[in-house]
Tab-separated table of C-alpha atoms and ligand atoms in Angstrom:
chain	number	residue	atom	x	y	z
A	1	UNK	CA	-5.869	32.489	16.895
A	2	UNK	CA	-2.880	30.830	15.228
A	3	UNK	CA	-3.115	27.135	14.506
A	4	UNK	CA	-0.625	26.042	17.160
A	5	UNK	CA	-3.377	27.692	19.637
A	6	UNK	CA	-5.807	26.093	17.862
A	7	UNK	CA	-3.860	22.604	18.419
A	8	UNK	CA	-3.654	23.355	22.138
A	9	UNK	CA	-6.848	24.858	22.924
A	10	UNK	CA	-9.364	23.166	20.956
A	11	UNK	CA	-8.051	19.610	21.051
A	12	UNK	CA	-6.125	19.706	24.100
A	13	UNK	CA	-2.720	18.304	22.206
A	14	UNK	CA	0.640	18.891	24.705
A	15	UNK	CA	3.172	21.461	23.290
A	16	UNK	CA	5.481	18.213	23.511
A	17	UNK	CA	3.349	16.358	21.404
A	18	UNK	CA	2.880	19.042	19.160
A	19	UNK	CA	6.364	20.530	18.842
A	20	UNK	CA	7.718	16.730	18.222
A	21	UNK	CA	5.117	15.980	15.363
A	22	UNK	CA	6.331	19.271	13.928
A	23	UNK	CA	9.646	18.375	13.720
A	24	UNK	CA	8.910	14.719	12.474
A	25	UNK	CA	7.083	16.613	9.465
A	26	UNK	CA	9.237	18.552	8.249
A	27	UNK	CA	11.900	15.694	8.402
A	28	UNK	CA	9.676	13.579	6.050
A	29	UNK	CA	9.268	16.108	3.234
A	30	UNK	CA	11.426	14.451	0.730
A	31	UNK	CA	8.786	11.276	1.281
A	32	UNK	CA	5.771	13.849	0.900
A	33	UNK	CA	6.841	14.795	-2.297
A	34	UNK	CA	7.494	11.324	-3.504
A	35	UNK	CA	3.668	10.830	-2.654
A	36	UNK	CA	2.709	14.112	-4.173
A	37	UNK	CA	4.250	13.188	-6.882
A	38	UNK	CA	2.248	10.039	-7.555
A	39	UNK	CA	-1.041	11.593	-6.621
A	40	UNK	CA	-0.240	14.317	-9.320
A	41	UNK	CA	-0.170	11.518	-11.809
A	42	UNK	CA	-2.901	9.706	-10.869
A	43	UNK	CA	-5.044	12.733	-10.852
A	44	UNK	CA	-4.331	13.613	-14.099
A	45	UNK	CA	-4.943	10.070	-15.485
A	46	UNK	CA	-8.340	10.260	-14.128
A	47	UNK	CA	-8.892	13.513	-15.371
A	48	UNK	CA	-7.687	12.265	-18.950
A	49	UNK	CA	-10.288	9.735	-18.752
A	50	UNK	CA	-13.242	11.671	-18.097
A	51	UNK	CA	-12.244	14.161	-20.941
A	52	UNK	CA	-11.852	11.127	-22.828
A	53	UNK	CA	-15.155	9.443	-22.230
A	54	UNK	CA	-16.976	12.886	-22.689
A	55	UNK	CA	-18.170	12.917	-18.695
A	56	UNK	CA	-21.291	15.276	-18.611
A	57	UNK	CA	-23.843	16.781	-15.944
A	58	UNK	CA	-26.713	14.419	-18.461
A	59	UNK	CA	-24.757	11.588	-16.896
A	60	UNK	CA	-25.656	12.613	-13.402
A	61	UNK	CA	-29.621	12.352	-13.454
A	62	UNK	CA	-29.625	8.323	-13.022
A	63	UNK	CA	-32.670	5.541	-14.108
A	64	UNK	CA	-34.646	3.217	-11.782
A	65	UNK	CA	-35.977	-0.216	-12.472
A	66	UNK	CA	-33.783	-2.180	-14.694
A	67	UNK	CA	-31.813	0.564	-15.518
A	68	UNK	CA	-31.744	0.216	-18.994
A	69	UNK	CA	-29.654	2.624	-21.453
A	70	UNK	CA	-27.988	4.145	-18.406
A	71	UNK	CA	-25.493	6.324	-19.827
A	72	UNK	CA	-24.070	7.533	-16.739
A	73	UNK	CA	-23.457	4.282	-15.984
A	74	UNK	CA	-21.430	3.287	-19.052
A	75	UNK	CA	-19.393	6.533	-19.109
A	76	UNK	CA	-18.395	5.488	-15.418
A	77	UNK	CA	-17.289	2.040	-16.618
A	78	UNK	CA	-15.219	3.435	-19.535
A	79	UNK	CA	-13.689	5.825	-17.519
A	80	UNK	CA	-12.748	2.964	-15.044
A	81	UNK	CA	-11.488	0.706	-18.040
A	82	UNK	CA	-9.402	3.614	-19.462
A	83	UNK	CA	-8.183	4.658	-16.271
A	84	UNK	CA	-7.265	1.464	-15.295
A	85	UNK	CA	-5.503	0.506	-18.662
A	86	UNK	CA	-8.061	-2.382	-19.877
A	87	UNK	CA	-10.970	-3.194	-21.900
A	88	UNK	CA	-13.980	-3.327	-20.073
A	89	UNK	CA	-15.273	-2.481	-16.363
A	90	UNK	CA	-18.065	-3.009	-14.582
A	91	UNK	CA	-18.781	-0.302	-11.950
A	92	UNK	CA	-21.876	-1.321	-10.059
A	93	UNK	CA	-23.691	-0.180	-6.257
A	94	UNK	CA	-25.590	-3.265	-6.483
A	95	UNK	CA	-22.195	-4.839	-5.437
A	96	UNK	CA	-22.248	-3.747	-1.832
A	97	UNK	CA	-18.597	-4.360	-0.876
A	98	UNK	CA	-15.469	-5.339	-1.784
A	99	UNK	CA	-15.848	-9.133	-0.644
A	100	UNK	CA	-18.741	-8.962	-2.313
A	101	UNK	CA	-17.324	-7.962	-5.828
A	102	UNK	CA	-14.028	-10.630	-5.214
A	103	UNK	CA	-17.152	-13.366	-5.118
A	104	UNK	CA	-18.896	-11.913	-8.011
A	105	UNK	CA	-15.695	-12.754	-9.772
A	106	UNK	CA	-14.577	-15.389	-8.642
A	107	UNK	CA	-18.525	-17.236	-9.410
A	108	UNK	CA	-18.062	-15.388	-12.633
A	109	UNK	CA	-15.770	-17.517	-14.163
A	110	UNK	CA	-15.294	-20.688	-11.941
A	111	UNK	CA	-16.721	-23.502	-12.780
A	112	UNK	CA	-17.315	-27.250	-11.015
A	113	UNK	CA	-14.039	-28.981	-11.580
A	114	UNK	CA	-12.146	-25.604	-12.146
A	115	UNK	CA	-9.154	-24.820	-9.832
A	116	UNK	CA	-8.386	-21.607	-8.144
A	117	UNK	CA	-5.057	-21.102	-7.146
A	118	UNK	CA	-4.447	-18.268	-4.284
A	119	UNK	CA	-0.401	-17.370	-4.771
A	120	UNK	CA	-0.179	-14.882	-2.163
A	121	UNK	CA	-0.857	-17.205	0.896
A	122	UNK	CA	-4.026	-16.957	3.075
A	123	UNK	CA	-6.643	-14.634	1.521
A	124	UNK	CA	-8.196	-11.831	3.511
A	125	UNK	CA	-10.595	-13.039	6.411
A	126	UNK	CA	-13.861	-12.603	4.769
A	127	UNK	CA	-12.869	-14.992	2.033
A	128	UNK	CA	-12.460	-18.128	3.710
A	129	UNK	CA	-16.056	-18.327	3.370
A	130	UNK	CA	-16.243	-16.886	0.524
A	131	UNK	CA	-13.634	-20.186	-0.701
A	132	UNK	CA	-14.693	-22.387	1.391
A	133	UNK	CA	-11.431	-22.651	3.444
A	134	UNK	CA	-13.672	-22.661	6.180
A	135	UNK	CA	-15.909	-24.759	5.278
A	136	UNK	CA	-19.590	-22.989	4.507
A	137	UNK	CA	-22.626	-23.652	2.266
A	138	UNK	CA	-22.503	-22.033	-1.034
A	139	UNK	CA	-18.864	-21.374	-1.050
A	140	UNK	CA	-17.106	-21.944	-3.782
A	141	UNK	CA	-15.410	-25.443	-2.737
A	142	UNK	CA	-19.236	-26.139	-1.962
A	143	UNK	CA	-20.052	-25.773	-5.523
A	144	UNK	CA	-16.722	-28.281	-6.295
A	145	UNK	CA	-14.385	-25.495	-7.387
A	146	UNK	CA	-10.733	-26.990	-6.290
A	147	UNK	CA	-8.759	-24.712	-3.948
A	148	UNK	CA	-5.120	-24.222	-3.630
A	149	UNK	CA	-3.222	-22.024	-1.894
A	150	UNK	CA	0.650	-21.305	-2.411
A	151	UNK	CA	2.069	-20.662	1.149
A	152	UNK	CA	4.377	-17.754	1.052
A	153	UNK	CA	8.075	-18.088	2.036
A	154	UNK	CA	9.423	-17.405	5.331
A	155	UNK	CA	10.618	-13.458	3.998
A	156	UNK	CA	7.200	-12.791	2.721
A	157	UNK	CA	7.423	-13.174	-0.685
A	158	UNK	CA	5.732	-15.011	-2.796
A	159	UNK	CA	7.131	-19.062	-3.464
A	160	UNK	CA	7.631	-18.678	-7.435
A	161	UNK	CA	8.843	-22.426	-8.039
A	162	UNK	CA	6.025	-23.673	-5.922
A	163	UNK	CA	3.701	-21.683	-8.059
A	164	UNK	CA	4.447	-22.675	-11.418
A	165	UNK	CA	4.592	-26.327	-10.512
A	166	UNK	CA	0.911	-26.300	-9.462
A	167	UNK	CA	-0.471	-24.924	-12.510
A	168	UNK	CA	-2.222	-27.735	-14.199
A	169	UNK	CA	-4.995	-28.049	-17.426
A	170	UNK	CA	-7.322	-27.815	-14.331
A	171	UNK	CA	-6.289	-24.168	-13.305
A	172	UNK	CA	-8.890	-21.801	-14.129
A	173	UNK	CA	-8.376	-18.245	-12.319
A	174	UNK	CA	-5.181	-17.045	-10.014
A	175	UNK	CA	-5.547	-15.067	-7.486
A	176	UNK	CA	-3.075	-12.019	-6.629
A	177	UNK	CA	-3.710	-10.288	-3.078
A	178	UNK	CA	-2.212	-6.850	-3.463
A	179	UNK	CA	-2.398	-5.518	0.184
A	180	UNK	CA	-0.979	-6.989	3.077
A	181	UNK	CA	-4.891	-8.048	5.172
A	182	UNK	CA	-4.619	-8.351	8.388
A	183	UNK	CA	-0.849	-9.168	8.984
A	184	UNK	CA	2.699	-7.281	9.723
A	185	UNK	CA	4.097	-8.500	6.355
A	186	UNK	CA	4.258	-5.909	3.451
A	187	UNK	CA	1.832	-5.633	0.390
A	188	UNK	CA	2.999	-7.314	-3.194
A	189	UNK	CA	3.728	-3.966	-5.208
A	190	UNK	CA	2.265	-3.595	-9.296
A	191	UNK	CA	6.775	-4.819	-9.964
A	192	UNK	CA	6.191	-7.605	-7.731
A	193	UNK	CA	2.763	-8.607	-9.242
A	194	UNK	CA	4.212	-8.057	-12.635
A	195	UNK	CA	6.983	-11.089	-11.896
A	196	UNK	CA	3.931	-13.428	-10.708
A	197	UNK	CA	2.549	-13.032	-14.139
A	198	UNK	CA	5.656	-13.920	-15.734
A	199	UNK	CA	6.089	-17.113	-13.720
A	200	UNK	CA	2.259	-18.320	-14.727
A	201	UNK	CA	2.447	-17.476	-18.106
A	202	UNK	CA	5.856	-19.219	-17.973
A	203	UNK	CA	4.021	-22.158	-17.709
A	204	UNK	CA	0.281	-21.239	-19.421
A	205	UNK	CA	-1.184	-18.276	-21.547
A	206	UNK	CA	-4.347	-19.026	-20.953
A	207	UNK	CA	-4.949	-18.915	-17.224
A	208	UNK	CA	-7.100	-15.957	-15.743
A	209	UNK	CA	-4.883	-13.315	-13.494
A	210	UNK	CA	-7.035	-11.743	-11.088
A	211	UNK	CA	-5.673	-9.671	-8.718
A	212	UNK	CA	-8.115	-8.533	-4.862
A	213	UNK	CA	-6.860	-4.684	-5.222
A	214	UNK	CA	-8.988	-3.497	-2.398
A	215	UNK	CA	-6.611	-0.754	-0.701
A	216	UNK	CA	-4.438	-0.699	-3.529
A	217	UNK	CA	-5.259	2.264	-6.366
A	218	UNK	CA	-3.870	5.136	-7.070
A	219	UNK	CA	-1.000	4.327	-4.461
A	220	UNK	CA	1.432	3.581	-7.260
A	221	UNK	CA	1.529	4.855	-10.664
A	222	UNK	CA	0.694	1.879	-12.333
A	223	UNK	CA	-2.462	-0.851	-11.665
A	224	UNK	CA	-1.831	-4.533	-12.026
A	225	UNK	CA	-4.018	-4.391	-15.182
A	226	UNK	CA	-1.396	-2.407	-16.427
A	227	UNK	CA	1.488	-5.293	-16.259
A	228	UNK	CA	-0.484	-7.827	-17.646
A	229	UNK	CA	-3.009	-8.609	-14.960
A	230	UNK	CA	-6.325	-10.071	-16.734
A	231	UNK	CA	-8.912	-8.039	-13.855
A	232	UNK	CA	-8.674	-6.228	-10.563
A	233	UNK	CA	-11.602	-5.984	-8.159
A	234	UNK	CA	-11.942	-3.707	-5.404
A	235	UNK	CA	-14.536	-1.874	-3.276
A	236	UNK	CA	-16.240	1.891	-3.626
A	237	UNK	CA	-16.058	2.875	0.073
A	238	UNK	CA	-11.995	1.854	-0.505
A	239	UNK	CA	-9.737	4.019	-2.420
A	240	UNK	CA	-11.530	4.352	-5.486
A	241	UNK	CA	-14.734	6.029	-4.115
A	242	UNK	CA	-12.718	8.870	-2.886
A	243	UNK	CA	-14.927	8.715	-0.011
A	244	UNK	CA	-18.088	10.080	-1.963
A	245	UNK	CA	-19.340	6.785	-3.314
A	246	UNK	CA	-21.656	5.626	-1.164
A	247	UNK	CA	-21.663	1.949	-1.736
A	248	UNK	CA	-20.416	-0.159	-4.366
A	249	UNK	CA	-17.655	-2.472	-6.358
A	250	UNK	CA	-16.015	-2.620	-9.793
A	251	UNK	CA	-14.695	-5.330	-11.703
A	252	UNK	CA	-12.516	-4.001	-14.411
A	253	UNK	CA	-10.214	-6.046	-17.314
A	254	UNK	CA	-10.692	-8.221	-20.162
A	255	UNK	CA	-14.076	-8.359	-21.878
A	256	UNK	CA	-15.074	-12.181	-20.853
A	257	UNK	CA	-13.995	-11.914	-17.277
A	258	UNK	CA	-16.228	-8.877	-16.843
A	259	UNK	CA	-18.906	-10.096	-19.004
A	260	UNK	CA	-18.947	-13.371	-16.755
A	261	UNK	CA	-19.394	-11.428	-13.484
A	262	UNK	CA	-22.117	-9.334	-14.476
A	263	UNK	CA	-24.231	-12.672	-15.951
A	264	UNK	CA	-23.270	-13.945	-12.052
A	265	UNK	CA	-24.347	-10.669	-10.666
A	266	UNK	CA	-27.684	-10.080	-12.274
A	267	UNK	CA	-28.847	-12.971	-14.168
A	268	UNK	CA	-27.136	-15.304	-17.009
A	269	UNK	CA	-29.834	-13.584	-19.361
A	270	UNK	CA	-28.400	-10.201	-18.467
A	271	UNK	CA	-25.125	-8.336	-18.646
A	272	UNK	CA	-23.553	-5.155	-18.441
A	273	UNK	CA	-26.535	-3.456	-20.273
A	274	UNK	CA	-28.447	-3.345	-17.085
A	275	UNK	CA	-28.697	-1.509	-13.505
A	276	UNK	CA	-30.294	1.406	-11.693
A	277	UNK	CA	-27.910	3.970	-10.411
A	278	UNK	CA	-30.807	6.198	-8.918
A	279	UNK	CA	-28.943	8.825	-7.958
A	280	UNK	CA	-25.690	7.598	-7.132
A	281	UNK	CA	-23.999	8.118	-10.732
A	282	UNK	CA	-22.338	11.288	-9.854
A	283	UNK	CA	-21.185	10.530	-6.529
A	284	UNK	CA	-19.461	7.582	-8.104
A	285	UNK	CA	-17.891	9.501	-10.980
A	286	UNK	CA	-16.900	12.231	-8.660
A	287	UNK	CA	-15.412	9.876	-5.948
A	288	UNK	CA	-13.305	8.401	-9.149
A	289	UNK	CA	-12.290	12.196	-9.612
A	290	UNK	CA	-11.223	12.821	-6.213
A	291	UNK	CA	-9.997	9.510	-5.170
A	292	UNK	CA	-5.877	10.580	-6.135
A	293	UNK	CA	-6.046	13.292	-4.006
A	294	UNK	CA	-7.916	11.271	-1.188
A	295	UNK	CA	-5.473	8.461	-1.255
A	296	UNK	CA	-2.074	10.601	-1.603
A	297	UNK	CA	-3.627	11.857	1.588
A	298	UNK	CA	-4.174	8.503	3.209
A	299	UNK	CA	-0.511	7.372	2.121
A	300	UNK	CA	1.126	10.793	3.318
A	301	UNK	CA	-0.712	10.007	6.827
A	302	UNK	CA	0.254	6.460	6.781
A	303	UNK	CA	3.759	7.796	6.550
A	304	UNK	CA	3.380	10.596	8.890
A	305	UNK	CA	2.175	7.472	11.376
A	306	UNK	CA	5.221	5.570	10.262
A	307	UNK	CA	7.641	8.215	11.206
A	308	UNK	CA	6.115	9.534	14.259
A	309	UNK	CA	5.964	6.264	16.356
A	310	UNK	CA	8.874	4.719	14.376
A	311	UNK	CA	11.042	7.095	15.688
A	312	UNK	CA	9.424	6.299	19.184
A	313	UNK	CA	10.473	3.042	19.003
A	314	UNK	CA	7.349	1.660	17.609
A	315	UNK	CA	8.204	-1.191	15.039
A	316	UNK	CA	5.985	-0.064	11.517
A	317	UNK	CA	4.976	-2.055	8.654
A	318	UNK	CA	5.384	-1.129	5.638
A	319	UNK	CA	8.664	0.141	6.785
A	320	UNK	CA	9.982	2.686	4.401
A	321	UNK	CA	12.860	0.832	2.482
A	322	UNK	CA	10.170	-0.908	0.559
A	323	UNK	CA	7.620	0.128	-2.336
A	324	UNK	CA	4.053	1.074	-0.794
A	325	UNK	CA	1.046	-0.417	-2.803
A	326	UNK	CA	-1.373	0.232	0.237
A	327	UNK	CA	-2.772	2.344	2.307
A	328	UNK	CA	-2.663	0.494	5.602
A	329	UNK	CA	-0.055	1.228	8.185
A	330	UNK	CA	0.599	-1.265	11.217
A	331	UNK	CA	2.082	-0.417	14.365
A	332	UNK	CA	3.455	-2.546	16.697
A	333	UNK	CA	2.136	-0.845	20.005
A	334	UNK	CA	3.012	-3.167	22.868
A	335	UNK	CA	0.038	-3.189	25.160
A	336	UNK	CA	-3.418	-3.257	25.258
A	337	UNK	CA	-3.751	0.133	27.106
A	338	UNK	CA	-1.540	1.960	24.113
A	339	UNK	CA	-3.777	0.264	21.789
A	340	UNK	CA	-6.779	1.433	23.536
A	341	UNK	CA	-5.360	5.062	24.255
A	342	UNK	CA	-4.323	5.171	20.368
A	343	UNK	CA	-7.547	4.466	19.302
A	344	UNK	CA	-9.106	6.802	21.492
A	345	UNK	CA	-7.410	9.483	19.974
A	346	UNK	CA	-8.397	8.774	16.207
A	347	UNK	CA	-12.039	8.541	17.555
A	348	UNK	CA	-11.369	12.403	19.376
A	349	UNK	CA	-10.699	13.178	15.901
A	350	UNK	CA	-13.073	12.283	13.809
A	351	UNK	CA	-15.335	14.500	12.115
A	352	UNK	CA	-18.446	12.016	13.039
A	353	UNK	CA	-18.675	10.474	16.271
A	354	UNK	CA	-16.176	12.190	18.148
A	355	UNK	CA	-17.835	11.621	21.336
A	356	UNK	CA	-17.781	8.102	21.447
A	357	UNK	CA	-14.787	6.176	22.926
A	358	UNK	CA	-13.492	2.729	21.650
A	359	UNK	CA	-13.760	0.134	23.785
A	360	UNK	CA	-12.592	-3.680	22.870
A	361	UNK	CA	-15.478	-5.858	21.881
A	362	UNK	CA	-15.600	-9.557	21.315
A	363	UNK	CA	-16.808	-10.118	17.888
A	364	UNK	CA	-18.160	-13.381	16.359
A	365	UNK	CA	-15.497	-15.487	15.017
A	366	UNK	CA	-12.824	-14.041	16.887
A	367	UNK	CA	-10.921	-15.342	19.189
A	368	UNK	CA	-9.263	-12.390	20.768
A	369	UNK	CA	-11.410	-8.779	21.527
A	370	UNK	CA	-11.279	-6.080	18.751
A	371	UNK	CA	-10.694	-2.803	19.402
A	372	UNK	CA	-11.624	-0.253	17.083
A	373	UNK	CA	-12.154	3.529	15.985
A	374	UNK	CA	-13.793	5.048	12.825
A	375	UNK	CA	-15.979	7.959	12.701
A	376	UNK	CA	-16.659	8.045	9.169
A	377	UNK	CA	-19.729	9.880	7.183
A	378	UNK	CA	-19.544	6.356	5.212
A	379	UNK	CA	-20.790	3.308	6.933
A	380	UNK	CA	-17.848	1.077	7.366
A	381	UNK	CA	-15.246	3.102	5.179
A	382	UNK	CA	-11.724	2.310	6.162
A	383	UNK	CA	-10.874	5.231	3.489
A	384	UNK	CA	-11.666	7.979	6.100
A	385	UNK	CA	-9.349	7.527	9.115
A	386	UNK	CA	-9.397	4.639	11.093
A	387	UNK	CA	-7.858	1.570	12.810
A	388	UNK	CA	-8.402	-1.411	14.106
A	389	UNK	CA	-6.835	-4.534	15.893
A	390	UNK	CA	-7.292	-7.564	17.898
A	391	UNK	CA	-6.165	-7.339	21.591
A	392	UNK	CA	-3.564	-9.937	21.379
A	393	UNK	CA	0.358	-9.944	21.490
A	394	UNK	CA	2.709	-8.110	19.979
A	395	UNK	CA	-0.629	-5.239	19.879
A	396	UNK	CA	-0.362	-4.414	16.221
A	397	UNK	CA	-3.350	-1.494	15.374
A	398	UNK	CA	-3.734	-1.069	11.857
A	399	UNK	CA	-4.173	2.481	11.052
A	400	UNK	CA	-6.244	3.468	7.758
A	401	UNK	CA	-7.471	5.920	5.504
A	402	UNK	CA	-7.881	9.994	5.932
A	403	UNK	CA	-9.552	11.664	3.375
A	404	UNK	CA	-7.208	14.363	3.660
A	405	UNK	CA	-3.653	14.835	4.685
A	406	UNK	CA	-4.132	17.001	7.328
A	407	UNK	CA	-6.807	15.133	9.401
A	408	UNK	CA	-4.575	12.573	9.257
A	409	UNK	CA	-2.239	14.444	10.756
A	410	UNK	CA	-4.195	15.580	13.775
A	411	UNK	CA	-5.378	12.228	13.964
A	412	UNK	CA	-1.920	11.133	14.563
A	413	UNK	CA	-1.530	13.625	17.129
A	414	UNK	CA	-4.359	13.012	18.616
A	415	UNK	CA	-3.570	9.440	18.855
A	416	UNK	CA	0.012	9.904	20.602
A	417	UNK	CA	-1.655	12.742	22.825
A	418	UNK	CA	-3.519	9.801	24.380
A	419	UNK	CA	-0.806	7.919	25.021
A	420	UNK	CA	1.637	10.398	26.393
A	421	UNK	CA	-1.388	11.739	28.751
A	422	UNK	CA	-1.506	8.461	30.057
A	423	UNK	CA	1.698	8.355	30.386
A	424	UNK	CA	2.323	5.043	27.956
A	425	UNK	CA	5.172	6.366	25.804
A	426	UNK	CA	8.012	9.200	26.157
A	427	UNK	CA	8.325	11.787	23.622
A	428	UNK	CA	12.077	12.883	23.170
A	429	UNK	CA	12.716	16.345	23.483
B	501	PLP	C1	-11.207	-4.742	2.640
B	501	PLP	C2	-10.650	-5.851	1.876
B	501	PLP	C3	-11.475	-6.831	1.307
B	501	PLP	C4	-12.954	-6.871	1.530
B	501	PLP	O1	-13.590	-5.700	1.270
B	501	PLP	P1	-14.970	-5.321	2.016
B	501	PLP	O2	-15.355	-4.098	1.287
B	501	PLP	O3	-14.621	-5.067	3.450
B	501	PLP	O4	-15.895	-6.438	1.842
B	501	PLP	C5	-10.875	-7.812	0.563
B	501	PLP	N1	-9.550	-7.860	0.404
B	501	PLP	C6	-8.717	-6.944	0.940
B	501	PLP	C7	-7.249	-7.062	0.725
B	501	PLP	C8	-9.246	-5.914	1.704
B	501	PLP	O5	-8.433	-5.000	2.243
């Protein structure tokens, strides 16, 4: 059986379908190899660190209770501080999630009377409560932590002039949101994050940098903590749990910044000295191995999404004549029905789940219904393939994640197979 019979017979895909996303793929090497290229980097800087830090099967075998002189653990957070060009990390699975890591951070190091300043416009969803912006007990406004957020310009970008001028003595911590959330506009890339830092040290040395870079690693060759950042944060079941880490967050950059968050997540008496990794050490360090490979896949899939329904008309974001610094790819569908019929197709082709099909769901807090597909070994991951949108014009599903190339690929497929069966799009011969 070749593969083209496997295509047709075992997942039903049309020979038009097919034959198309052929040709599409080969017509995107040259941006393959860019990604290759990247990946190829980042693996190596990875693998660097754990050679570095002296990474070791003694490190695998994990402590309970407090966790006390946890070696696994602090070769992890070394090899995330080296890897990530700073001082100190914290690498922890008693932070369950990336929102919940940003508010370790944040709570870290802001203080009543303190001012955040958000320059990237409106924060990602789950941190309006988080802030405060809508308005919830224990947020950080609660505790009387002053909030200001820097709308961005009409273009996107990020309102410079606006930013410096509302720096003042009060400004404690500013925030950098490296992916794009849950909108059409493009992600701020590590060059464009490297300007912001400029403009606030312009105006004062001393204010924390701290940058949400959930989606973000290992898509570019550089982190933010590499241009000057003072910390990134980000989740485990993201990019940088290569889809082995079961659960967990890291904080990495300067020493009191990280230092901070760990007294906020365990106790002010306690620090980085302290918890149990049970058994989850090695699937954490060997996520961190993998996680270059896993997320050159992602991005290759991302643009293998980007040029297959781009080039049926589809409008894509990011489009290609700008940098990527995430994995996320958003298609402007149209319709409910394509986004329905897309979505059916990623959940054909997942790995877990296969038989279930997506159906839109109202969810609290939402106005319009969701639809969404994931079949992931990892509760939640949007590293393995997935997407997601609200039913609601102009019907943009963001598409996610693949922890390889190739069932990215198929999930592409898969997804315009839907939609051609139904007869929702034309494929050009
Ligand atoms: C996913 C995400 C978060 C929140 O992470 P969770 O792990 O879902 O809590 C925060 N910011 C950005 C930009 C994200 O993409």
């Amino acid at each position: 059986m070749t593969l083209q019979d496997l295509f047709l017979e075992k997942f039903g895909i049309k020979p038009e379908v097919l034959e198309f996303c052929n040709k599409v793929e080969q017509e995107a090497a040259a941006r393959f190899r860019e990604v290759e290229e990247i990946g190829e980097f980042n693996q190596a800087k990875v693998l660097a660190a754990c050679i570095k830090h002296g990474l070791s099967e003694s490190h695998f075998a994990g402590t309970t209770g407090y966790g006390d002189g946890d070696i696994g653990r602090e070769t992890l957070d070394a090899i995330y501080a080296e890897a990530f060009g700073a001082d100190y990390a914290m690498v922890r699975m008693q932070m369950i999630s990336g929102t919940h890591a940003l508010s370790t951070a944040f709570f870290g190091s802001l203080r009543h009377g303190d001012e955040l300043i958000y320059a990237t416009g409106q924060p990602y969803d789950t941190l309006h409560r988080v802030i405060g912006i809508t308005p919830t007990q224990g947020s950080l406004i609660d505790h009387g932590v002053k909030y200001t957020q820097i709308a961005l310009l009409p273009d996107g970008s990020v309102d410079h002039q606006k930013l410096a001028d509302s720096i003042t003595k009060q400004t404690k911590v500013v925030a950098i949101q490296r992916s794009k959330g849950y909108s059409f506009q493009t992600g701020f890339p590590v060059s464009e994050i490297k300007k912001m830092v400029e403009t606030v040290r312009s105006v004062r040395k001393d204010v924390l940098i701290m940058v949400d870079n959930c989606y973000g690693e290992f898509v570019e060759k550089l982190e933010p903590t590499e241009v000057g950042v003072d910390a990134i944060v980000g989740s485990l079941i993201k990019n940088p749990g290569g889809g082995i880490a079961n659960t967990g967050g890291y904080i990495v950059g300067g020493q009191t910044f990280v230092e901070n968050a760990a007294r906020k997540l365990f106790s002010p008496a306690m620090g980085l000295q302290l918890g149990a990794t049970l058994g989850e050490n090695k699937p954490m360090a060997m996520g961190f191995f993998m996680a270059p490979n896993m997320v050159m896949g992602s991005v290759k899939s991302a643009i293998f999404m980007d040029e297959v329904f781009g080039r049926l008309g589809f409008k894509t974001s990011p489009p290609k004549t700008v940098t990527r610094t995430d994995t996320p790819q958003v298609i402007r569908l149209g319709s409910a029905e394509r986004m329905t019929a897309f979505s059916r197709g990623i959940q054909k082709a997942a790995p877990v789940d296969s038989m279930y099909a997506p159906e839109a769901v109202y969810m609290p807090g939402y106005a319009d219904p969701i639809i969404s597909a994931a079949g992931s070994f990892i509760q939640g991951s949007t590293s393995e393939l997935s997407c997601d949108g609200p039913i609601r014009p102009p019907y943009d599903l963001y598409v996610q994640g693949g922890l390889t190339w190739h069932h990215g690929k198929i999930g592409c497929m898969m997804a315009l197979n839907e939609m051609y069966i139904d007869g929702l799009v034309e494929i050009p011969k």
